XYZ file of C-alpha atoms in Angstrom:
537
model
C 0.000 0.000 0.000
C 1.337 3.423 -0.956
C 1.989 5.881 1.872
C -0.374 8.320 0.173
C -3.196 5.805 -0.147
C -6.122 6.530 2.198
C -6.386 3.953 4.937
C -9.805 2.774 6.169
C -10.883 4.181 9.477
C -10.829 0.849 11.303
C -7.183 0.446 10.247
C -6.254 3.941 11.407
C -7.959 3.774 14.760
C -8.877 7.526 14.427
C -12.537 7.294 15.341
C -12.039 9.762 18.195
C -10.252 12.289 15.950
C -13.106 12.258 13.428
C -15.604 12.916 16.198
C -13.483 15.820 17.440
C -13.534 17.316 13.940
C -17.311 16.949 13.818
C -17.659 18.515 17.256
C -15.418 21.467 16.321
C -17.489 21.980 13.138
C -20.662 22.040 15.218
C -19.149 24.618 17.590
C -18.112 26.750 14.603
C -21.613 26.569 13.201
C -23.124 27.590 16.540
C -20.623 30.457 16.752
C -21.515 31.696 13.278
C -25.204 31.353 14.046
C -24.745 33.409 17.187
C -22.725 36.101 15.440
C -25.221 36.686 12.653
C -28.070 36.972 15.129
C -26.375 39.524 17.405
C -27.577 43.095 16.674
C -24.092 44.601 16.821
C -22.633 42.063 14.392
C -25.510 42.595 11.999
C -24.785 46.347 11.938
C -20.991 45.978 11.638
C -21.154 43.417 8.817
C -23.910 45.415 7.009
C -26.032 42.336 6.583
C -28.999 43.298 4.475
C -30.470 39.913 3.633
C -30.989 38.622 7.141
C -33.256 35.798 6.039
C -30.591 34.226 3.744
C -27.959 34.685 6.439
C -30.105 32.953 9.051
C -30.999 30.151 6.637
C -27.322 29.599 5.735
C -26.184 29.554 9.383
C -29.004 27.283 10.520
C -28.420 24.858 7.617
C -24.694 24.682 8.410
C -25.392 24.019 12.093
C -27.935 21.314 11.210
C -25.532 19.616 8.785
C -22.746 19.751 11.398
C -25.050 18.075 13.917
C -25.913 15.315 11.413
C -22.217 14.692 10.703
C -21.543 14.438 14.428
C -24.269 11.793 14.673
C -22.820 9.927 11.665
C -19.451 9.719 13.449
C -21.064 7.310 15.916
C -22.379 5.027 13.149
C -20.659 2.414 10.967
C -20.266 4.845 8.068
C -16.724 4.779 6.671
C -14.485 7.372 8.235
C -13.132 8.414 4.821
C -16.635 9.161 3.584
C -17.330 11.209 6.711
C -14.180 13.270 6.091
C -14.977 13.902 2.422
C -18.549 14.936 3.241
C -17.419 17.204 6.076
C -14.669 18.870 4.022
C -17.079 19.451 1.146
C -19.605 20.972 3.543
C -16.975 23.328 5.012
C -15.823 24.538 1.599
C -19.399 25.062 0.430
C -20.267 27.005 3.568
C -17.129 29.187 3.195
C -17.967 30.202 -0.356
C -21.615 30.904 0.434
C -20.747 32.828 3.607
C -18.205 35.072 1.845
C -20.699 35.734 -0.944
C -23.479 36.693 1.485
C -21.273 38.407 4.095
C -18.103 39.783 2.409
C -16.999 41.387 5.680
C -16.681 37.867 7.318
C -13.680 36.911 5.170
C -11.234 36.905 8.088
C -13.484 34.628 10.147
C -14.069 32.299 7.206
C -10.331 32.184 6.513
C -9.783 30.863 10.034
C -12.611 28.364 9.711
C -11.046 26.966 6.493
C -8.034 25.804 8.504
C -10.110 23.004 10.066
C -10.974 21.130 6.804
C -7.319 21.434 5.730
C -6.223 19.741 8.967
C -8.982 17.135 8.586
C -7.796 16.304 5.047
C -4.393 15.444 6.513
C -5.977 12.258 7.831
C -6.604 11.070 4.274
C -3.350 11.753 2.376
C -0.877 14.461 1.481
C -2.615 14.871 -1.884
C -6.005 15.430 -0.248
C -4.569 17.846 2.293
C -2.781 19.977 -0.347
C -5.852 19.876 -2.600
C -8.071 21.214 0.185
C -5.481 23.904 0.944
C -5.529 24.976 -2.710
C -9.353 25.011 -2.760
C -9.376 27.149 0.380
C -6.851 29.501 -1.251
C -9.037 29.619 -4.362
C -11.971 30.642 -2.188
C -10.013 33.621 -0.842
C -8.660 34.502 -4.307
C -12.131 34.569 -5.780
C -13.277 36.854 -2.930
C -10.285 39.111 -3.633
C -11.190 39.337 -7.316
C -14.727 40.216 -6.369
C -13.404 43.168 -4.343
C -11.189 44.179 -7.251
C -14.155 44.419 -9.539
C -15.922 46.495 -6.890
C -13.013 49.045 -7.044
C -12.334 48.775 -3.302
C -8.635 49.727 -3.741
C -7.832 50.299 -0.074
C -9.108 46.890 0.885
C -7.387 45.309 -2.142
C -3.890 46.137 -0.881
C -4.671 44.794 2.548
C -6.339 41.726 1.060
C -3.251 40.951 -1.081
C -1.075 40.832 1.990
C -3.616 38.758 3.936
C -4.146 36.493 0.955
C -0.432 35.666 0.660
C -0.231 35.031 4.397
C -3.267 32.726 4.434
C -2.073 30.739 1.410
C 1.305 30.171 3.079
C -0.418 29.131 6.321
C -2.767 26.762 4.439
C 0.071 24.963 2.668
C 2.062 24.738 5.888
C -0.966 23.298 7.718
C -1.538 20.813 4.879
C 1.974 19.375 5.184
C 2.059 19.544 8.977
C -1.340 17.896 9.463
C -0.443 15.051 7.109
C 2.821 14.413 8.974
C 1.103 14.475 12.343
C -1.670 12.118 11.288
C 0.808 9.829 9.519
C 2.606 9.442 12.859
C -0.704 8.878 14.608
C -1.671 6.299 11.987
C 1.606 4.433 12.421
C 1.197 4.503 16.198
C -2.361 3.228 15.897
C -1.272 0.389 13.611
C 1.603 -0.489 15.930
C -0.710 -0.461 18.939
C -3.200 -2.651 17.087
C -0.465 -5.139 16.139
C 0.825 -5.194 19.713
C -2.701 -5.671 21.032
C -3.270 -8.615 18.682
C 0.056 -10.124 19.732
C -0.775 -9.661 23.409
C -4.220 -11.204 22.887
C -2.681 -14.195 21.106
C -0.087 -14.667 23.835
C -2.780 -14.334 26.503
C -4.933 -16.943 24.768
C -1.931 -19.251 24.410
C -0.964 -18.774 28.056
C -4.533 -19.492 29.100
C -4.584 -22.731 27.099
C -1.233 -23.826 28.511
C -2.309 -22.905 32.033
C -5.581 -24.805 31.731
C -3.803 -27.949 30.554
C -1.093 -27.968 33.197
C -1.225 -31.082 35.401
C -0.355 -28.842 38.347
C -3.205 -26.931 40.013
C -2.720 -23.141 39.779
C -4.653 -20.557 41.816
C -4.497 -16.767 41.934
C -5.458 -15.364 45.351
C -6.226 -11.669 45.842
C -5.552 -9.598 48.948
C -8.984 -10.523 50.382
C -8.179 -14.245 50.241
C -10.561 -14.963 47.327
C -9.732 -17.194 44.362
C -9.745 -14.938 41.299
C -8.469 -17.531 38.813
C -8.036 -21.317 38.742
C -7.074 -23.792 36.039
C -8.795 -27.119 35.386
C -6.483 -29.126 37.652
C -7.130 -26.747 40.570
C -10.883 -26.802 39.949
C -10.811 -30.600 40.046
C -8.737 -30.759 43.219
C -10.828 -28.168 45.077
C -14.124 -29.125 43.354
C -14.782 -25.522 42.343
C -17.681 -24.379 40.174
C -16.821 -22.337 37.094
C -17.934 -18.726 37.056
C -18.347 -18.492 40.834
C -16.146 -16.603 43.266
C -14.734 -18.760 46.041
C -12.839 -18.040 49.211
C -9.643 -20.036 49.728
C -10.412 -20.479 53.416
C -13.682 -22.221 52.474
C -12.483 -24.189 49.433
C -9.201 -25.376 50.996
C -8.834 -24.424 54.696
C -5.509 -26.231 55.117
C -4.004 -24.434 52.114
C -5.280 -21.120 53.504
C -3.611 -21.830 56.872
C -0.316 -22.634 55.199
C -0.649 -19.468 53.124
C -1.099 -17.404 56.279
C 2.047 -18.940 57.736
C 3.983 -18.273 54.550
C 2.658 -14.726 54.290
C 3.778 -13.906 57.844
C 7.349 -15.010 57.145
C 7.483 -13.385 53.668
C 9.769 -16.175 52.492
C 9.425 -19.523 50.708
C 8.888 -22.337 53.138
C 8.510 -26.090 52.957
C 5.032 -27.264 53.908
C 3.833 -30.782 54.716
C 1.646 -32.427 52.035
C -2.116 -32.229 52.462
C -4.870 -34.371 50.971
C -7.175 -32.722 48.452
C -9.566 -33.726 45.725
C -12.103 -36.521 45.347
C -9.311 -39.128 45.170
C -7.531 -37.794 48.241
C -4.310 -36.937 46.407
C -1.380 -35.709 48.457
C -0.690 -32.121 47.425
C 2.295 -29.981 48.290
C 1.291 -26.288 48.027
C 3.835 -23.696 46.951
C 3.321 -19.932 47.022
C 4.671 -17.063 44.943
C 3.865 -13.377 45.334
C 2.969 -11.615 42.098
C 4.038 -8.035 41.385
C 3.159 -5.437 42.537
C 2.670 -7.540 45.652
C -1.092 -7.880 46.126
C -1.964 -11.208 44.469
C -0.426 -14.560 45.354
C 0.104 -17.496 43.005
C -0.546 -20.925 44.571
C 0.757 -24.134 42.964
C -0.957 -27.372 44.018
C 1.409 -30.102 42.853
C 0.706 -33.763 43.519
C 3.610 -35.435 45.270
C 2.850 -38.611 43.320
C 3.067 -36.760 40.008
C 6.387 -35.222 40.966
C 7.712 -38.627 42.011
C 6.526 -40.208 38.765
C 8.211 -37.519 36.680
C 11.484 -37.916 38.572
C 11.155 -41.671 38.305
C 10.480 -41.458 34.585
C 13.552 -39.324 33.959
C 15.686 -41.688 36.015
C 14.410 -44.743 34.181
C 14.826 -43.098 30.789
C 18.431 -42.300 31.611
C 18.980 -45.809 32.933
C 17.426 -47.325 29.825
C 19.761 -45.464 27.473
C 22.749 -46.315 29.634
C 21.846 -49.987 30.018
C 21.403 -50.520 26.283
C 25.015 -49.502 25.658
C 26.338 -51.216 28.769
C 24.751 -54.616 28.131
C 26.878 -55.335 25.084
C 30.097 -54.446 26.897
C 29.267 -56.616 29.942
C 27.622 -59.605 28.289
C 30.515 -60.467 25.998
C 33.085 -61.059 28.771
C 30.335 -62.592 30.927
C 29.580 -65.143 28.203
C 33.268 -65.978 27.963
C 33.472 -66.511 31.739
C 30.361 -68.704 31.728
C 31.617 -70.830 28.814
C 35.046 -71.252 30.424
C 33.453 -72.302 33.711
C 31.358 -74.934 31.910
C 34.430 -76.353 30.190
C 36.324 -76.308 33.460
C 33.524 -78.186 35.225
C 33.839 -81.026 32.666
C 37.465 -81.642 33.582
C 38.291 -84.872 35.458
C 41.278 -83.310 37.231
C 39.243 -81.057 39.558
C 39.006 -81.915 43.212
C 36.038 -81.075 45.448
C 37.339 -77.618 46.342
C 37.916 -76.710 42.681
C 34.435 -77.840 41.717
C 32.981 -75.759 44.539
C 34.805 -72.735 43.195
C 33.516 -73.441 39.658
C 29.966 -73.646 41.011
C 30.419 -70.275 42.708
C 31.622 -68.780 39.414
C 28.591 -70.141 37.560
C 26.208 -68.887 40.234
C 27.682 -65.409 40.164
C 27.585 -65.368 36.364
C 23.910 -66.321 36.486
C 23.207 -63.659 39.102
C 25.046 -60.979 37.083
C 23.159 -61.957 33.954
C 19.858 -61.689 35.826
C 20.786 -58.192 36.955
C 21.506 -57.219 33.355
C 18.185 -58.712 32.234
C 16.347 -56.723 34.899
C 17.965 -53.454 33.865
C 17.450 -54.152 30.153
C 13.804 -54.882 30.857
C 13.316 -51.176 31.465
C 14.913 -50.176 28.175
C 13.325 -52.697 25.793
C 9.914 -53.037 27.391
C 7.292 -53.398 24.661
C 3.540 -52.914 24.682
C 1.537 -55.872 25.921
C -0.098 -58.212 23.385
C -2.796 -59.869 25.491
C -4.488 -63.098 24.452
C -6.572 -65.724 26.254
C -4.277 -67.784 28.489
C -5.155 -70.632 30.854
C -3.435 -69.701 34.116
C -3.908 -73.235 35.442
C -1.906 -74.801 32.615
C 0.553 -71.897 32.656
C 1.339 -72.521 36.358
C 1.841 -76.232 35.768
C 4.211 -75.602 32.880
C 6.086 -72.973 34.873
C 6.776 -75.350 37.781
C 8.179 -77.980 35.417
C 10.360 -75.394 33.648
C 11.566 -73.779 36.874
C 12.508 -76.996 38.634
C 14.401 -78.126 35.542
C 16.440 -74.918 35.349
C 16.710 -74.208 39.093
C 16.770 -77.417 41.134
C 14.791 -77.000 44.342
C 16.918 -79.281 46.566
C 15.242 -78.961 49.967
C 12.899 -76.161 48.869
C 9.324 -76.858 47.730
C 7.142 -75.254 45.052
C 3.521 -76.404 45.251
C 0.503 -75.487 43.167
C -3.132 -75.085 44.165
C -5.359 -74.800 41.119
C -8.968 -75.692 40.166
C -9.755 -78.563 37.851
C -11.307 -76.269 35.243
C -9.337 -73.693 33.258
C -9.095 -70.098 34.457
C -8.698 -68.027 31.287
C -7.062 -64.626 31.637
C -6.400 -61.936 29.044
C -2.657 -61.358 29.237
C 0.624 -61.414 27.357
C 2.134 -64.908 28.018
C 5.717 -63.611 28.080
C 4.789 -60.867 30.539
C 2.987 -63.133 32.996
C 5.882 -65.615 32.808
C 8.356 -62.840 33.671
C 6.186 -61.624 36.567
C 5.873 -65.109 38.085
C 9.603 -65.700 37.642
C 10.420 -62.550 39.604
C 7.943 -63.372 42.380
C 9.032 -66.999 42.753
C 12.724 -66.025 42.782
C 12.056 -63.415 45.492
C 9.974 -65.891 47.511
C 12.698 -68.521 47.324
C 15.586 -66.293 48.371
C 13.872 -63.784 50.690
C 10.659 -65.523 51.777
C 12.137 -68.189 54.001
C 12.740 -68.465 57.690
C 16.394 -68.502 58.826
C 18.110 -71.847 58.391
C 14.925 -73.375 56.911
C 14.021 -74.398 53.361
C 11.710 -72.175 51.315
C 8.042 -73.199 51.104
C 6.338 -71.658 48.061
C 2.849 -72.067 46.625
C 1.269 -70.929 43.347
C -2.518 -70.592 43.638
C -4.975 -69.787 40.851
C -8.678 -68.972 41.065
C -11.338 -66.730 39.530
C -12.830 -63.889 41.537
C -15.681 -61.964 39.956
C -14.454 -60.592 36.619
C -10.815 -61.166 37.484
C -8.410 -64.053 37.219
C -6.172 -64.253 40.291
C -2.717 -65.795 40.632
C -1.131 -65.794 44.130
C 2.539 -66.400 44.898
C 2.679 -67.392 48.587
C 5.635 -68.010 50.869
C 6.017 -68.888 54.546
C 8.834 -66.524 55.375
C 9.096 -63.720 57.944
C 6.906 -61.338 55.936
C 7.650 -57.747 54.966
C 7.705 -54.834 57.381
C 4.864 -52.334 56.981
C 7.186 -49.433 56.154
C 8.967 -51.467 53.483
C 5.678 -52.767 52.058
C 4.611 -49.240 51.075
C 7.700 -48.849 48.870
C 7.952 -52.361 47.417
C 7.044 -51.353 43.867
C 9.238 -48.261 43.673
C 12.250 -48.569 41.371
C 15.641 -49.146 42.989
C 14.137 -49.804 46.409
C 15.413 -52.982 48.049
C 15.912 -54.302 51.577
C 18.668 -56.617 50.432
C 22.294 -55.764 49.861
C 22.362 -58.045 46.805
C 19.251 -56.826 44.954
C 18.809 -54.071 42.386
C 15.323 -52.961 43.443
C 14.047 -53.372 39.881
C 12.426 -56.810 39.848
C 9.190 -55.946 41.654
C 8.952 -52.598 39.882
C 9.181 -54.260 36.464
C 6.668 -56.931 37.519
C 4.240 -54.275 38.716
C 4.552 -52.288 35.482
C 4.052 -55.404 33.367
C 0.869 -56.232 35.292
C -0.448 -52.730 34.673
C 0.437 -52.977 30.981
C -1.884 -55.994 30.801
C -4.775 -54.054 32.438
C -4.115 -55.905 35.653
C -2.455 -55.260 39.001
C 0.179 -56.613 41.340
C -0.237 -56.071 45.064
C 1.239 -57.286 48.325
C -1.039 -58.985 50.866
C 0.060 -59.454 54.446
C -0.538 -62.931 55.901
C -0.449 -64.314 59.412
C 2.660 -66.215 58.404
C 4.614 -65.295 55.300
C 3.687 -63.107 52.361
C 1.396 -63.209 49.339
C 1.897 -61.341 46.074
C -1.383 -61.296 44.144
C -1.615 -60.839 40.382
C -5.062 -59.880 39.083
C -5.863 -59.959 35.365
C -9.023 -59.547 33.253
C -10.994 -62.796 33.212
C -12.025 -64.294 29.857
C -15.441 -65.925 30.217
C -15.953 -69.332 28.641
C -19.186 -70.639 27.145
C -19.824 -72.541 30.326
C -19.705 -71.262 33.929
C -16.316 -70.491 35.461
C -15.449 -72.497 38.533
C -13.966 -70.549 41.441
C -11.538 -72.556 43.482
C -11.170 -71.981 47.167
C -7.814 -70.553 48.033
């Protein structure tokens, strides 16, 4: 767009300026109307045709009033300016013709349409200035023909002065309004950018998993995102007091506000699910409102856990290759050494220790790699009864029980579960290995039982031992990664088993028994055509 091209009013943002022009025109019209009706002015200007003068002044005032009304309508601002400028020029020519003595007043009034034309373009502003000059020139020629020589000399001087002023005003007004137009466009662009950023911030804020509240100086909640509304069970569109919606948060806020410093607060339970929330406070400038973050301690733990596991997964993938190659060589050498006839009892004992430690190290690697290469579950109907029977045969063949026992307690009819066979095998392997090595009484053999039954819409598989049980404090952290009560464990086995159960739309939980422990796996039950038989546990 050319710099001289008129810009629509809504792009300029000069609605107020147009109304000011219309208001000034109306005041001029009222002034002229008052002057022509005053007795002294009538005598000084030698007005003979009072009726035409009154009609002209009243018509100009009426038209000015109509233009002022149009400035509040949707009529294009450019059209309003053109109409107003045309009206001013017409009035000036008629007024000078009817009242020649009013030339000085009309010359001043003509400055307003010149300034108004500066809103449109430099061409329009200069054109109006030239038309205004032509109005005065024509009046001067009229005096010349009337042989008013004394007034002609004075009019020549005034004419030159007014023409110079008109051209100066034309250029100045265009420059001023060009700056105003640029400022208006810049403000409009900044406003749009601010509105877009505000809308984006609002969307981000609403989708944050952390509850966010804005509290004013009176203790009322002025803003809350979706997570905060869910935790505090707030109704949209209603004003709530923090002391009523969350009394414990309000008490902690009072404590924090008195100290004027960040402070650690104990978690509190909020929401319909009783989540543990740790509130954090931040004072907003200029210091009246306070921002409250309601972050779930479980969410924070899961995020930290996820980052740790992601890092471990990337590390373990590169480490496995470096460790497994020498480990395979050690295992193969130990097997060859065990086949030698020249080993005595002590040597064979040492070879057995080597093989055991190789197996243990390999299991650790498998546990760590399980986090890195874990794939989505592919559930299918699986008979847990037959699966348990096959597992016992496979386990006893690979890991001789010696004095330990591994019993099964299953119904005669199948119990079909929807699960990934490889996942359920890995879960049972972890649980049986833990039960054998940790679920035994001191100096006594391990007594393990695998029990299967159906319970409602779930298939249940229990891994039971008769060991000392698990302390209550340790039981709450059993399924956290890297938590172990043993100096030889990695703390990953139960975590992986728990995650695999969840991936199969099931669950793994610890049940305390009078003697020993029970880890219960629950999976979706697949109904057969006939009734499912529940076995007593």
